[in-house]
mmCIF file of C-alpha atoms and ligand atoms in Angstrom:
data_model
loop_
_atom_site.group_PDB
_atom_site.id
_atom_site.type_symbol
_atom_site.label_atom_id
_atom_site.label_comp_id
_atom_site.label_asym_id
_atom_site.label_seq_id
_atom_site.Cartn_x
_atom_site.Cartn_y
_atom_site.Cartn_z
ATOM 1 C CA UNK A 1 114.955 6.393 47.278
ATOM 2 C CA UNK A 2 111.098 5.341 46.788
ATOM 3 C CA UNK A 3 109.419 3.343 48.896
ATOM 4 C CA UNK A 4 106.526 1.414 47.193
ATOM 5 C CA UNK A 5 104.049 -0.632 49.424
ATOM 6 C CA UNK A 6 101.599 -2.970 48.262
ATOM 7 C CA UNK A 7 98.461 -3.390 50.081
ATOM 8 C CA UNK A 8 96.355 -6.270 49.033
ATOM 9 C CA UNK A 9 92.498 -5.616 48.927
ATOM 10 C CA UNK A 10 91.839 -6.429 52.501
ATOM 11 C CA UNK A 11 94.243 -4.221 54.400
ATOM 12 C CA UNK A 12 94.050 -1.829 51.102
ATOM 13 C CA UNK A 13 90.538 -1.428 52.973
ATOM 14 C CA UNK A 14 91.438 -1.100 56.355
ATOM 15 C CA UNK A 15 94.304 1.889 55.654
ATOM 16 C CA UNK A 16 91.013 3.582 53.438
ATOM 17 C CA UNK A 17 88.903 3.004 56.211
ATOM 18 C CA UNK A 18 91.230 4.338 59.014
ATOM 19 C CA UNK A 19 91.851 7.563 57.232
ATOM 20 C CA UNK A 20 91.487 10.506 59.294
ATOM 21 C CA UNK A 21 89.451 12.919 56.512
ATOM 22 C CA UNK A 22 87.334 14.788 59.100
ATOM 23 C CA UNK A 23 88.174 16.031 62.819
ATOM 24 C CA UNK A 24 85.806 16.819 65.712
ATOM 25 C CA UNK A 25 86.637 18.443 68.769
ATOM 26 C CA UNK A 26 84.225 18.856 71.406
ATOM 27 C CA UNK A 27 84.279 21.933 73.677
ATOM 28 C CA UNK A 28 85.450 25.517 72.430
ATOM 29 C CA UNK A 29 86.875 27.103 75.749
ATOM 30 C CA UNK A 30 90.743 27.937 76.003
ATOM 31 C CA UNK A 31 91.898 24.434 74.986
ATOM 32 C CA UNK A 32 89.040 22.648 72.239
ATOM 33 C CA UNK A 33 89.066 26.324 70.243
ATOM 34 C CA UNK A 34 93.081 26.074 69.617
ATOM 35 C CA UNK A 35 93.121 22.057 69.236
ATOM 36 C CA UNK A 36 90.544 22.742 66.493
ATOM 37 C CA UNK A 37 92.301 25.807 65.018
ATOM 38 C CA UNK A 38 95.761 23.793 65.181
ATOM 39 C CA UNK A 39 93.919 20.616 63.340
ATOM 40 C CA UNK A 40 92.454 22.999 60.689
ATOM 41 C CA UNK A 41 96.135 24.727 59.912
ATOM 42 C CA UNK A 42 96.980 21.268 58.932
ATOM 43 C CA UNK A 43 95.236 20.546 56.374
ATOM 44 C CA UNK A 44 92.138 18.732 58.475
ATOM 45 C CA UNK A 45 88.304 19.568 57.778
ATOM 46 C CA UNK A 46 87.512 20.172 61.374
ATOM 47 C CA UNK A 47 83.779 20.478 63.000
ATOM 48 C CA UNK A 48 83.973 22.269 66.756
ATOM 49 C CA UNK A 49 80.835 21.624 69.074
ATOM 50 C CA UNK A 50 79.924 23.540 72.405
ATOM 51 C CA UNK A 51 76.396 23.440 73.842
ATOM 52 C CA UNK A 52 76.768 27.425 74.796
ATOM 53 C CA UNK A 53 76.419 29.407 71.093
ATOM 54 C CA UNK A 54 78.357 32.202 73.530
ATOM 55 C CA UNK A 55 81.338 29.670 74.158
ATOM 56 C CA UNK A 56 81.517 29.082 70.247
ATOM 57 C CA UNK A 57 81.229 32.694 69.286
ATOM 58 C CA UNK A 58 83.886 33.736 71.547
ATOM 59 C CA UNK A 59 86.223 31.136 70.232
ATOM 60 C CA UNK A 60 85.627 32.495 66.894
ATOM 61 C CA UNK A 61 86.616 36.195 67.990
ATOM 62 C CA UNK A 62 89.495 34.413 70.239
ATOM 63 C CA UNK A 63 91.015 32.598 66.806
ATOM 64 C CA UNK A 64 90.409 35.229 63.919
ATOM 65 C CA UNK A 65 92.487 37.881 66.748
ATOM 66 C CA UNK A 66 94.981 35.168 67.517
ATOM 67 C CA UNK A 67 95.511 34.049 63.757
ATOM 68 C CA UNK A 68 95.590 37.958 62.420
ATOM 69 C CA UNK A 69 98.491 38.554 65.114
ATOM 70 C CA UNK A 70 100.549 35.789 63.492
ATOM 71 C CA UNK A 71 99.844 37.014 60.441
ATOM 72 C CA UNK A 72 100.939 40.137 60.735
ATOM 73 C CA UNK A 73 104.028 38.642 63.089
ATOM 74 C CA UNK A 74 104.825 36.702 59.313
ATOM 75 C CA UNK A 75 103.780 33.273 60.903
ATOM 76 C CA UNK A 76 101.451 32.700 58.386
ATOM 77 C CA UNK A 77 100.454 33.912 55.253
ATOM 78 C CA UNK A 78 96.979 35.053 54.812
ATOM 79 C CA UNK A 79 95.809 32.691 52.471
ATOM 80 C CA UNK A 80 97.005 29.693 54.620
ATOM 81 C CA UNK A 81 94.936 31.342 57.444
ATOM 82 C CA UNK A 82 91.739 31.720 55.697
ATOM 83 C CA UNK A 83 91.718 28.501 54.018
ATOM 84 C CA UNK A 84 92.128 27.319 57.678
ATOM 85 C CA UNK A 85 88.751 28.912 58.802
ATOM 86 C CA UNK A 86 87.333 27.602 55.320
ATOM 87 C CA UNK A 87 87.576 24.394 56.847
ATOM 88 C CA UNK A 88 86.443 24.674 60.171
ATOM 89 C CA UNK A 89 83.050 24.756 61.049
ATOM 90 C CA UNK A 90 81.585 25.814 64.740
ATOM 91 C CA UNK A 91 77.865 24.226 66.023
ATOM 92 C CA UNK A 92 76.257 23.636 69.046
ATOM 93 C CA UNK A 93 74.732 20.345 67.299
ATOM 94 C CA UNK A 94 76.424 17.104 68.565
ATOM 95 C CA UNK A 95 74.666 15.553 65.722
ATOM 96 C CA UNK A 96 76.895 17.507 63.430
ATOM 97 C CA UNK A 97 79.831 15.416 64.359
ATOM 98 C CA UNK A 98 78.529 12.128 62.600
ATOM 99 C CA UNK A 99 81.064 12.038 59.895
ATOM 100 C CA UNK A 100 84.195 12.565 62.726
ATOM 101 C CA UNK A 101 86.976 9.609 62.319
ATOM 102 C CA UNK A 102 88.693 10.504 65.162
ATOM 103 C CA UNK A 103 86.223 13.482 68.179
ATOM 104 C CA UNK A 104 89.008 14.838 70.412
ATOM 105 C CA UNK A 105 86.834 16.087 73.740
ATOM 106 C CA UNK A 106 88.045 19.311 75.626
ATOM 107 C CA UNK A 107 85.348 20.128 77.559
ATOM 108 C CA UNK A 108 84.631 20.349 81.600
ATOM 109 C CA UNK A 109 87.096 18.477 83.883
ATOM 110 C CA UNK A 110 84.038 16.787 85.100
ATOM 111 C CA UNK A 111 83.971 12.859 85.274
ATOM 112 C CA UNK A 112 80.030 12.581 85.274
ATOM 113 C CA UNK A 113 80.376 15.075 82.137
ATOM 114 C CA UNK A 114 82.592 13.540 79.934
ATOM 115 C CA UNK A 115 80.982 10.097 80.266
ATOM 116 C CA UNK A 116 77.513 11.567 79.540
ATOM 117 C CA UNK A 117 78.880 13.004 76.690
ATOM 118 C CA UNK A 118 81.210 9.801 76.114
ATOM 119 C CA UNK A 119 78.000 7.689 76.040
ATOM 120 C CA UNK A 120 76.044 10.241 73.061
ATOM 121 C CA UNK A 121 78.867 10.124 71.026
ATOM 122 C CA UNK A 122 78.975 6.443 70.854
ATOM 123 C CA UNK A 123 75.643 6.617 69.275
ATOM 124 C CA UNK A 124 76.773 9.162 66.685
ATOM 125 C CA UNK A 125 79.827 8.050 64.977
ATOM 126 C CA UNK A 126 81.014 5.329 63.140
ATOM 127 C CA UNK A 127 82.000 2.338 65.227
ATOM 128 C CA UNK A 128 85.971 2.905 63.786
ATOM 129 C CA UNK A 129 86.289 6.058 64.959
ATOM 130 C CA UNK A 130 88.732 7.319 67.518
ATOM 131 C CA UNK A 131 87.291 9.159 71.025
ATOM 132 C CA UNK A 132 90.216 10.813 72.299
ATOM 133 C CA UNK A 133 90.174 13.081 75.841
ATOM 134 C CA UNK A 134 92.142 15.973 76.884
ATOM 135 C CA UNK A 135 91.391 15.850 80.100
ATOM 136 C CA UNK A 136 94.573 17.164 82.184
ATOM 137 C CA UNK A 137 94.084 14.086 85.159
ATOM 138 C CA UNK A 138 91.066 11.608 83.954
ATOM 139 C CA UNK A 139 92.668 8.861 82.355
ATOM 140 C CA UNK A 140 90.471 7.012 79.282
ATOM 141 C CA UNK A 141 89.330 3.656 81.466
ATOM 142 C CA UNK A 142 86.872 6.080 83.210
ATOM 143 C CA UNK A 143 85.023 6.448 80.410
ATOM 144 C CA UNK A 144 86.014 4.018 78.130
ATOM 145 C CA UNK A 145 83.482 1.693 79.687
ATOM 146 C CA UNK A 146 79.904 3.607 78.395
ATOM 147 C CA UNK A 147 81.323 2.832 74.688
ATOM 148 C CA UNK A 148 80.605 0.137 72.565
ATOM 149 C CA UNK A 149 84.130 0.009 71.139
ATOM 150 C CA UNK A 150 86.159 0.775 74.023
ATOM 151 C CA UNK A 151 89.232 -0.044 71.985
ATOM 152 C CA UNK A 152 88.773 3.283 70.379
ATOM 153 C CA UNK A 153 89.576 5.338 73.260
ATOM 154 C CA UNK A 154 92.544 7.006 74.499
ATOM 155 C CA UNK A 155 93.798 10.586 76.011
ATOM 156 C CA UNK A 156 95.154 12.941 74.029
ATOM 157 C CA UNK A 157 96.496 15.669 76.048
ATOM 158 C CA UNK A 158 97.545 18.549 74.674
ATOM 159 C CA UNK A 159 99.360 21.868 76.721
ATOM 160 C CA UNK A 160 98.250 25.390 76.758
ATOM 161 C CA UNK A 161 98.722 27.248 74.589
ATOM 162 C CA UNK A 162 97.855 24.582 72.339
ATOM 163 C CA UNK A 163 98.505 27.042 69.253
ATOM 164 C CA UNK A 164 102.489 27.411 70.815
ATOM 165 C CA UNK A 165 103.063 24.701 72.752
ATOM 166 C CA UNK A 166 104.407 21.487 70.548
ATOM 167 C CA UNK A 167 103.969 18.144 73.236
ATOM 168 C CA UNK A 168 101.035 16.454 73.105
ATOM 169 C CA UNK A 169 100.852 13.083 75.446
ATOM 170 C CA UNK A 170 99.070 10.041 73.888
ATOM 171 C CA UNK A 171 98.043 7.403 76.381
ATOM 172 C CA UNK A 172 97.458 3.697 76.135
ATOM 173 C CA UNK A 173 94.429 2.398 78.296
ATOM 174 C CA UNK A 174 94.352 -1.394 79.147
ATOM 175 C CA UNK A 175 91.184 -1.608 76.463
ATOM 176 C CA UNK A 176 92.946 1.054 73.877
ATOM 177 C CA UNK A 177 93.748 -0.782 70.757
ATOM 178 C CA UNK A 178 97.298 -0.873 69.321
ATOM 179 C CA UNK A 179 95.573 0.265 66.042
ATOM 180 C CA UNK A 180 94.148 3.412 67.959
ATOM 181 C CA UNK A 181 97.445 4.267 69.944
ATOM 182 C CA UNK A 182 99.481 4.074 66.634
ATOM 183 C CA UNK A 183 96.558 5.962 64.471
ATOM 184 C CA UNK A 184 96.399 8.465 67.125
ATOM 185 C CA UNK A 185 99.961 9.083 67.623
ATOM 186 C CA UNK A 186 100.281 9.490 64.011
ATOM 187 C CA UNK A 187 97.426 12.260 63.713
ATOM 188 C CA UNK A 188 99.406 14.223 66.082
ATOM 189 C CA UNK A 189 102.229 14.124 64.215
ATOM 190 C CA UNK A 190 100.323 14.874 61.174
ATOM 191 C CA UNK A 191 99.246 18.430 63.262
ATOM 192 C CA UNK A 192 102.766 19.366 63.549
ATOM 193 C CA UNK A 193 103.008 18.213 67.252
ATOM 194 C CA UNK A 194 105.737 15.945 68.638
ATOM 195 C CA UNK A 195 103.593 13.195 70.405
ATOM 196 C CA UNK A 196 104.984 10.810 73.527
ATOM 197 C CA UNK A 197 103.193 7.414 73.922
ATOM 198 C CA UNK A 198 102.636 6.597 77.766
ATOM 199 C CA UNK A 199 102.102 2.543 77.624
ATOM 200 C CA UNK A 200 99.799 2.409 80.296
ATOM 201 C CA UNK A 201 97.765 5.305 81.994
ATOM 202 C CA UNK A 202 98.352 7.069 85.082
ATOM 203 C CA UNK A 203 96.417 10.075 86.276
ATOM 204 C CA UNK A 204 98.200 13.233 85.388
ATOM 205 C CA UNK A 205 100.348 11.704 82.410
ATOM 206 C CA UNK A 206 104.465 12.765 82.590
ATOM 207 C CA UNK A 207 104.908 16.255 82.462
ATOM 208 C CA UNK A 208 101.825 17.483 84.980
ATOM 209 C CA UNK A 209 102.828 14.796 87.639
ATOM 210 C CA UNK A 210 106.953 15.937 87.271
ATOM 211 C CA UNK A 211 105.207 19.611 87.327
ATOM 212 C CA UNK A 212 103.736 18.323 90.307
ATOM 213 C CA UNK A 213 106.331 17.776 92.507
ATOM 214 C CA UNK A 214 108.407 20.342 91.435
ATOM 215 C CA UNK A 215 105.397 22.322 92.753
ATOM 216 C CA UNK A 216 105.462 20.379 96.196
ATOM 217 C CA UNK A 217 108.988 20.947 97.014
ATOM 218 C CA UNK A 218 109.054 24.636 95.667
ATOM 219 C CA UNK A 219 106.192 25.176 98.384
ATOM 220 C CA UNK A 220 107.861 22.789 100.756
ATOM 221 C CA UNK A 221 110.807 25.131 101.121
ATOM 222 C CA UNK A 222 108.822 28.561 101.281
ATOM 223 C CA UNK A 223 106.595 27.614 103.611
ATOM 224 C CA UNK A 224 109.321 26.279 106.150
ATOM 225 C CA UNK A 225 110.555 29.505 105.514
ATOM 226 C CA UNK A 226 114.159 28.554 103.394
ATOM 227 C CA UNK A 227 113.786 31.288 101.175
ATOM 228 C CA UNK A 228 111.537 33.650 99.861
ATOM 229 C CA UNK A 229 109.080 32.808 96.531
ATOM 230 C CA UNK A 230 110.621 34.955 94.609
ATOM 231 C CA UNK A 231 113.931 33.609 95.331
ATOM 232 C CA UNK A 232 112.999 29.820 94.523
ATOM 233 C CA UNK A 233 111.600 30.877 91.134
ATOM 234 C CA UNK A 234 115.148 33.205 90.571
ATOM 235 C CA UNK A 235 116.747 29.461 91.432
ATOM 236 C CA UNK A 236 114.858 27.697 89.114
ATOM 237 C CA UNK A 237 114.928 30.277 86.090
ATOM 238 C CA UNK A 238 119.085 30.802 86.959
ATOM 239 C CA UNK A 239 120.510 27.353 88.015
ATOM 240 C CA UNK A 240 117.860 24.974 86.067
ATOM 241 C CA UNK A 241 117.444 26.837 83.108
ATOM 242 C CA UNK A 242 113.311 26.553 83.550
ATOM 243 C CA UNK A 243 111.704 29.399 81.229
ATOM 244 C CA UNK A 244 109.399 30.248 84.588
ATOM 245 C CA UNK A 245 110.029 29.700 88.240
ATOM 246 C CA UNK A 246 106.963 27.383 89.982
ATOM 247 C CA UNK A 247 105.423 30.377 91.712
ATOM 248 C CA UNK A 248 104.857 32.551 88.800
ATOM 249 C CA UNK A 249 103.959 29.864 87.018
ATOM 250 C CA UNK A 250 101.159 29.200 89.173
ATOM 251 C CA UNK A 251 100.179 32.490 89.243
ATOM 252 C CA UNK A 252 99.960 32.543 85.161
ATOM 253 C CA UNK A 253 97.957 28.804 85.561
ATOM 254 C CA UNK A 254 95.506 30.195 88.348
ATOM 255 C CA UNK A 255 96.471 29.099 91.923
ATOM 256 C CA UNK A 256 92.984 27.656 92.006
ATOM 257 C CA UNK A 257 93.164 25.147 89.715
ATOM 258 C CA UNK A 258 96.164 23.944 91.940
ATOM 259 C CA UNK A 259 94.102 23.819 94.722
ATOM 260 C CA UNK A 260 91.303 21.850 92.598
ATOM 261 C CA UNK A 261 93.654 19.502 91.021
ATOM 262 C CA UNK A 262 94.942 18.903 94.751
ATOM 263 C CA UNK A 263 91.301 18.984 96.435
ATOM 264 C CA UNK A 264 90.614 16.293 93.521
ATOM 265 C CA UNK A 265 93.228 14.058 94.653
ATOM 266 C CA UNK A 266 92.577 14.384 98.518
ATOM 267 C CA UNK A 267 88.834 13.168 97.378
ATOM 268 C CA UNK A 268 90.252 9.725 95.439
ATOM 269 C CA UNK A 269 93.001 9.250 98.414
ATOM 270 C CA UNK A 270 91.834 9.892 101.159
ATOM 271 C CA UNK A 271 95.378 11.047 102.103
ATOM 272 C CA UNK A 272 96.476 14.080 104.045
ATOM 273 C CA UNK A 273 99.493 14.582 102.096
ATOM 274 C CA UNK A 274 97.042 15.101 98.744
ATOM 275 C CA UNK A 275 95.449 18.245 100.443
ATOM 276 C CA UNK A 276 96.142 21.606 98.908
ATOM 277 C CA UNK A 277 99.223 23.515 100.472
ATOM 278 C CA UNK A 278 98.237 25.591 103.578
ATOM 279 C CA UNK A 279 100.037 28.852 101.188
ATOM 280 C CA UNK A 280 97.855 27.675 98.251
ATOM 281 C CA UNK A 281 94.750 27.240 100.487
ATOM 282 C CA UNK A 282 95.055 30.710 101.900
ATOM 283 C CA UNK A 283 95.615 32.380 98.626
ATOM 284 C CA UNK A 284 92.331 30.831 97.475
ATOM 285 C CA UNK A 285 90.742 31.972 100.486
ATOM 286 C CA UNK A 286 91.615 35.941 99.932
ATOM 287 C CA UNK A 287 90.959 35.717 96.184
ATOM 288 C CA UNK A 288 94.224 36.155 95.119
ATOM 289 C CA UNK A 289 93.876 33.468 92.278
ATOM 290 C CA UNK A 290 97.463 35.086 90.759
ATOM 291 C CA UNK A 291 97.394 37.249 86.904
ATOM 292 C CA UNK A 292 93.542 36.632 86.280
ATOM 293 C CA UNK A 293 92.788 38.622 90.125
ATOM 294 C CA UNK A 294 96.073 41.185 89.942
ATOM 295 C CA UNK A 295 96.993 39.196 92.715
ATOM 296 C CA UNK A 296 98.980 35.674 93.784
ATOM 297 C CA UNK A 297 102.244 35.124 94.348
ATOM 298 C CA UNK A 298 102.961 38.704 92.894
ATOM 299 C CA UNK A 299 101.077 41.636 91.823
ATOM 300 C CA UNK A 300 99.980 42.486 88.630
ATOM 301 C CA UNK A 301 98.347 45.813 86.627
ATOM 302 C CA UNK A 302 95.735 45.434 84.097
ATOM 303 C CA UNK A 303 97.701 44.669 81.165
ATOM 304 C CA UNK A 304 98.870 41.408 82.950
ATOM 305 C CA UNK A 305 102.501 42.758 83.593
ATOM 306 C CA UNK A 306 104.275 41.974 87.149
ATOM 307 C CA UNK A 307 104.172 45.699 89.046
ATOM 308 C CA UNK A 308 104.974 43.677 92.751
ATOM 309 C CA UNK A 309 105.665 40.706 95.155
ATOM 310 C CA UNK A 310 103.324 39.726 97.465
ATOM 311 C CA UNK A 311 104.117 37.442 100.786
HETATM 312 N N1 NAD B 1 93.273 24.868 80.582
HETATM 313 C C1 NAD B 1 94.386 24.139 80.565
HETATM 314 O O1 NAD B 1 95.497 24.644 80.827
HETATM 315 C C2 NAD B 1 94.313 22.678 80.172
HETATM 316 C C3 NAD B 1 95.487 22.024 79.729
HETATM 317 C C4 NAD B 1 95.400 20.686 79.318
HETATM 318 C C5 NAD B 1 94.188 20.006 79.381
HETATM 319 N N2 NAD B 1 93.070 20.669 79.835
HETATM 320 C C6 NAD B 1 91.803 19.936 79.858
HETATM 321 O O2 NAD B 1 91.023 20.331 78.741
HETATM 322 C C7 NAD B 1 89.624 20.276 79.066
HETATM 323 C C8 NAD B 1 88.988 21.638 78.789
HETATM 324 O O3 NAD B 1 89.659 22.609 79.521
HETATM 325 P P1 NAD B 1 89.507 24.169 79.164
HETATM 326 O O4 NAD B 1 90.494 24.882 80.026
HETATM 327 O O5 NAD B 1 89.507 24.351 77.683
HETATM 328 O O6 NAD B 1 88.022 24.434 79.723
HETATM 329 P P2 NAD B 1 87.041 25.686 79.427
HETATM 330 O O7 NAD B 1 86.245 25.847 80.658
HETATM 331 O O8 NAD B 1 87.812 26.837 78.877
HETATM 332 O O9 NAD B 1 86.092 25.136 78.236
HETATM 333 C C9 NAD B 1 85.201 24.068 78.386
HETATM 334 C C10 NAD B 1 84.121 24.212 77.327
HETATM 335 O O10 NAD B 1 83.354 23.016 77.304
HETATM 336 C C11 NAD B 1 81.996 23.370 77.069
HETATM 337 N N3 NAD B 1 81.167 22.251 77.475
HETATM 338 C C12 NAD B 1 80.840 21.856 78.752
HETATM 339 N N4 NAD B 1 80.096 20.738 78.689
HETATM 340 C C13 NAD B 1 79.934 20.419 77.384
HETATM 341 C C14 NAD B 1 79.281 19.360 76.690
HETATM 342 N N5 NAD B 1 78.639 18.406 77.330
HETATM 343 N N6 NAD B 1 79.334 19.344 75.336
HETATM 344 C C15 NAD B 1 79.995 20.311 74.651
HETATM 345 N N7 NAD B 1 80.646 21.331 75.248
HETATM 346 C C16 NAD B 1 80.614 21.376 76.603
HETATM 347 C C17 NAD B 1 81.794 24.662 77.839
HETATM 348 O O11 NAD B 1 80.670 25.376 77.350
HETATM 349 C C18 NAD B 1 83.137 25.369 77.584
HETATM 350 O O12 NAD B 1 83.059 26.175 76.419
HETATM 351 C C19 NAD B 1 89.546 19.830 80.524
HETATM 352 O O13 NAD B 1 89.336 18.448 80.571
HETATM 353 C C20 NAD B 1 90.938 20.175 81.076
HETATM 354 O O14 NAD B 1 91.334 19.327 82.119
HETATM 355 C C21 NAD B 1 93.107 21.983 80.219
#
């Protein structure tokens, strides 16, 4: 069955005008490098910014090693990977991204940051064109307000790995258009993701705040001494099916940016009960930051691969 729509000149103008031709992503560390790379497999001309040439350069090295793997894995054909690169394009110019119809920004979970960088792009791209954030807790109002079309803003949060993992939350600020949630959740369809639109925001979107207190309870019921770590993660890997128990999973995240995301919290509440765990406090403390030290809730060798279990 065909489907034939008729556009008359006017919104014949506004579909051509709200076509995504050209992607920006701002910041090339462990998440912007694979959003860009992911946006590029799909067809996108895609422009990736960092101030630090290093940052870009070791994306580069990151994504050619990365792609080649799943190219030799069968993933991909090699023709389908280097037309890919053909079409992205790294600079340290935020100038570059002029042409951008929709920037997605991955860079520092800073605040101050992002709306410094917010406020340039405003004066770089078109006034139709989509600013979108990853950021894992800062929801769009916070920097929706240095724009001059904050109706154009949303979050766009992606997971990591961004080049495996398929959910990407979209979410609706009280100034986000319905034009820009729709657009938007339709782009990340186009990238082969499966988006979820939250209506309104809330800090930490649906799975990181579920995550959360998963988290909570898991270190609820080691520290009062229930049962061991390694234990709760055998529950949650045995009887709920999780691919990880909450322990190693923190280890593989960094136990550090638990104790961030939690200091970060404390800061905006106010509230005791926001502080880090006492277990994830100490752990910080000694250094044992989980796979990236050899050390957290287990022990690892240099290739990354569990060896022990530490108390
Ligand atoms: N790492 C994760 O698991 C994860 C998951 C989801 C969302 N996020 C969010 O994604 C964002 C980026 O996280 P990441 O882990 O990729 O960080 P990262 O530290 O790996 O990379 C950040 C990059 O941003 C660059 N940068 C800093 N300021 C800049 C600026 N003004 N303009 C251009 N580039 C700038 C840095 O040079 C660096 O290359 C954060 O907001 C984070 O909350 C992270």
């Amino acid at each position: 069955m065909f489907i034939i729509t008729i556009f008359t000149g006017e919104e014949l103008s506004i579909v051509e005008n709200n076509k995504i031709s050209h992607v920006a992503v701002v910041g090339s560390g462990a998440m912007g490098s694979q959003i860009a790379m992911v946006c590029a497999l799909a067809g996108y001309p895609v422009t990736l910014q960092d101030i630090e040439q290093e940052s870009l350069d070791r994306a580069k090295a990151f994504l050619k090693k990365q792609m080649d793997s799943r190219v030799e894995k069968g993933r991909f054909t090699r023709v389908e990977v280097d037309s890919a690169f053909d079409r992205l394009s790294f600079t340290a110019s935020i100038e570059d991204l002029s042409n951008a119809n929709i920037v997605i920004e991955a860079i520092v979970e800073k605040l101050d940051a992002k709306r410094e960088l917010f406020a340039k792009l405003d004066k770089i791209v078109a006034e139709n064109t989509i600013l979108a954030t990853n950021s894992s807790t800062i929801v769009s109002s916070k920097l929706a307000d240095v724009v001059s079309y904050p109706e154009n803003v949303c979050n766009i949060h992606f997971f990591n790995p961004v080049l495996v993992m398929e959910m990407v939350e979209v979410v609706k600020g009280p100034h986000t258009s319905e034009e820009t949630a729709a657009k938007s959740m339709a782009f990340v369809e186009s990238i082969r993701k499966t988006p979820v639109l939250l209506k309104k925001e809330i800090s930490g979107f649906i799975a990181n705040r579920i995550l959360g207190k998963l988290m909570d309870e898991a270190v609820f019921l080691y520290e009062n001494g229930y049962a061991t770590h390694e234990e709760i993660d055998l529950v949650c890997k045995k009887a709920l099916n999780h691919p990880i128990g909450p322990f190693a999973l923190m280890d593989l995240t960094g136990i550090d940016v638990n104790y961030f995301v939690r200091m970060q919290r404390y800061n905006e509440s106010g509230d005791e009960k926001d502080k880090p765990a006492r277990i994830v406090a100490e752990k910080v403390e000694k250094g044992e930051l989980g796979k990236k030290t050899g050390k957290g809730f287990y022990e690892y060798d240099e290739k990354g691969i569990r060896v022990g279990v530490l108390s």
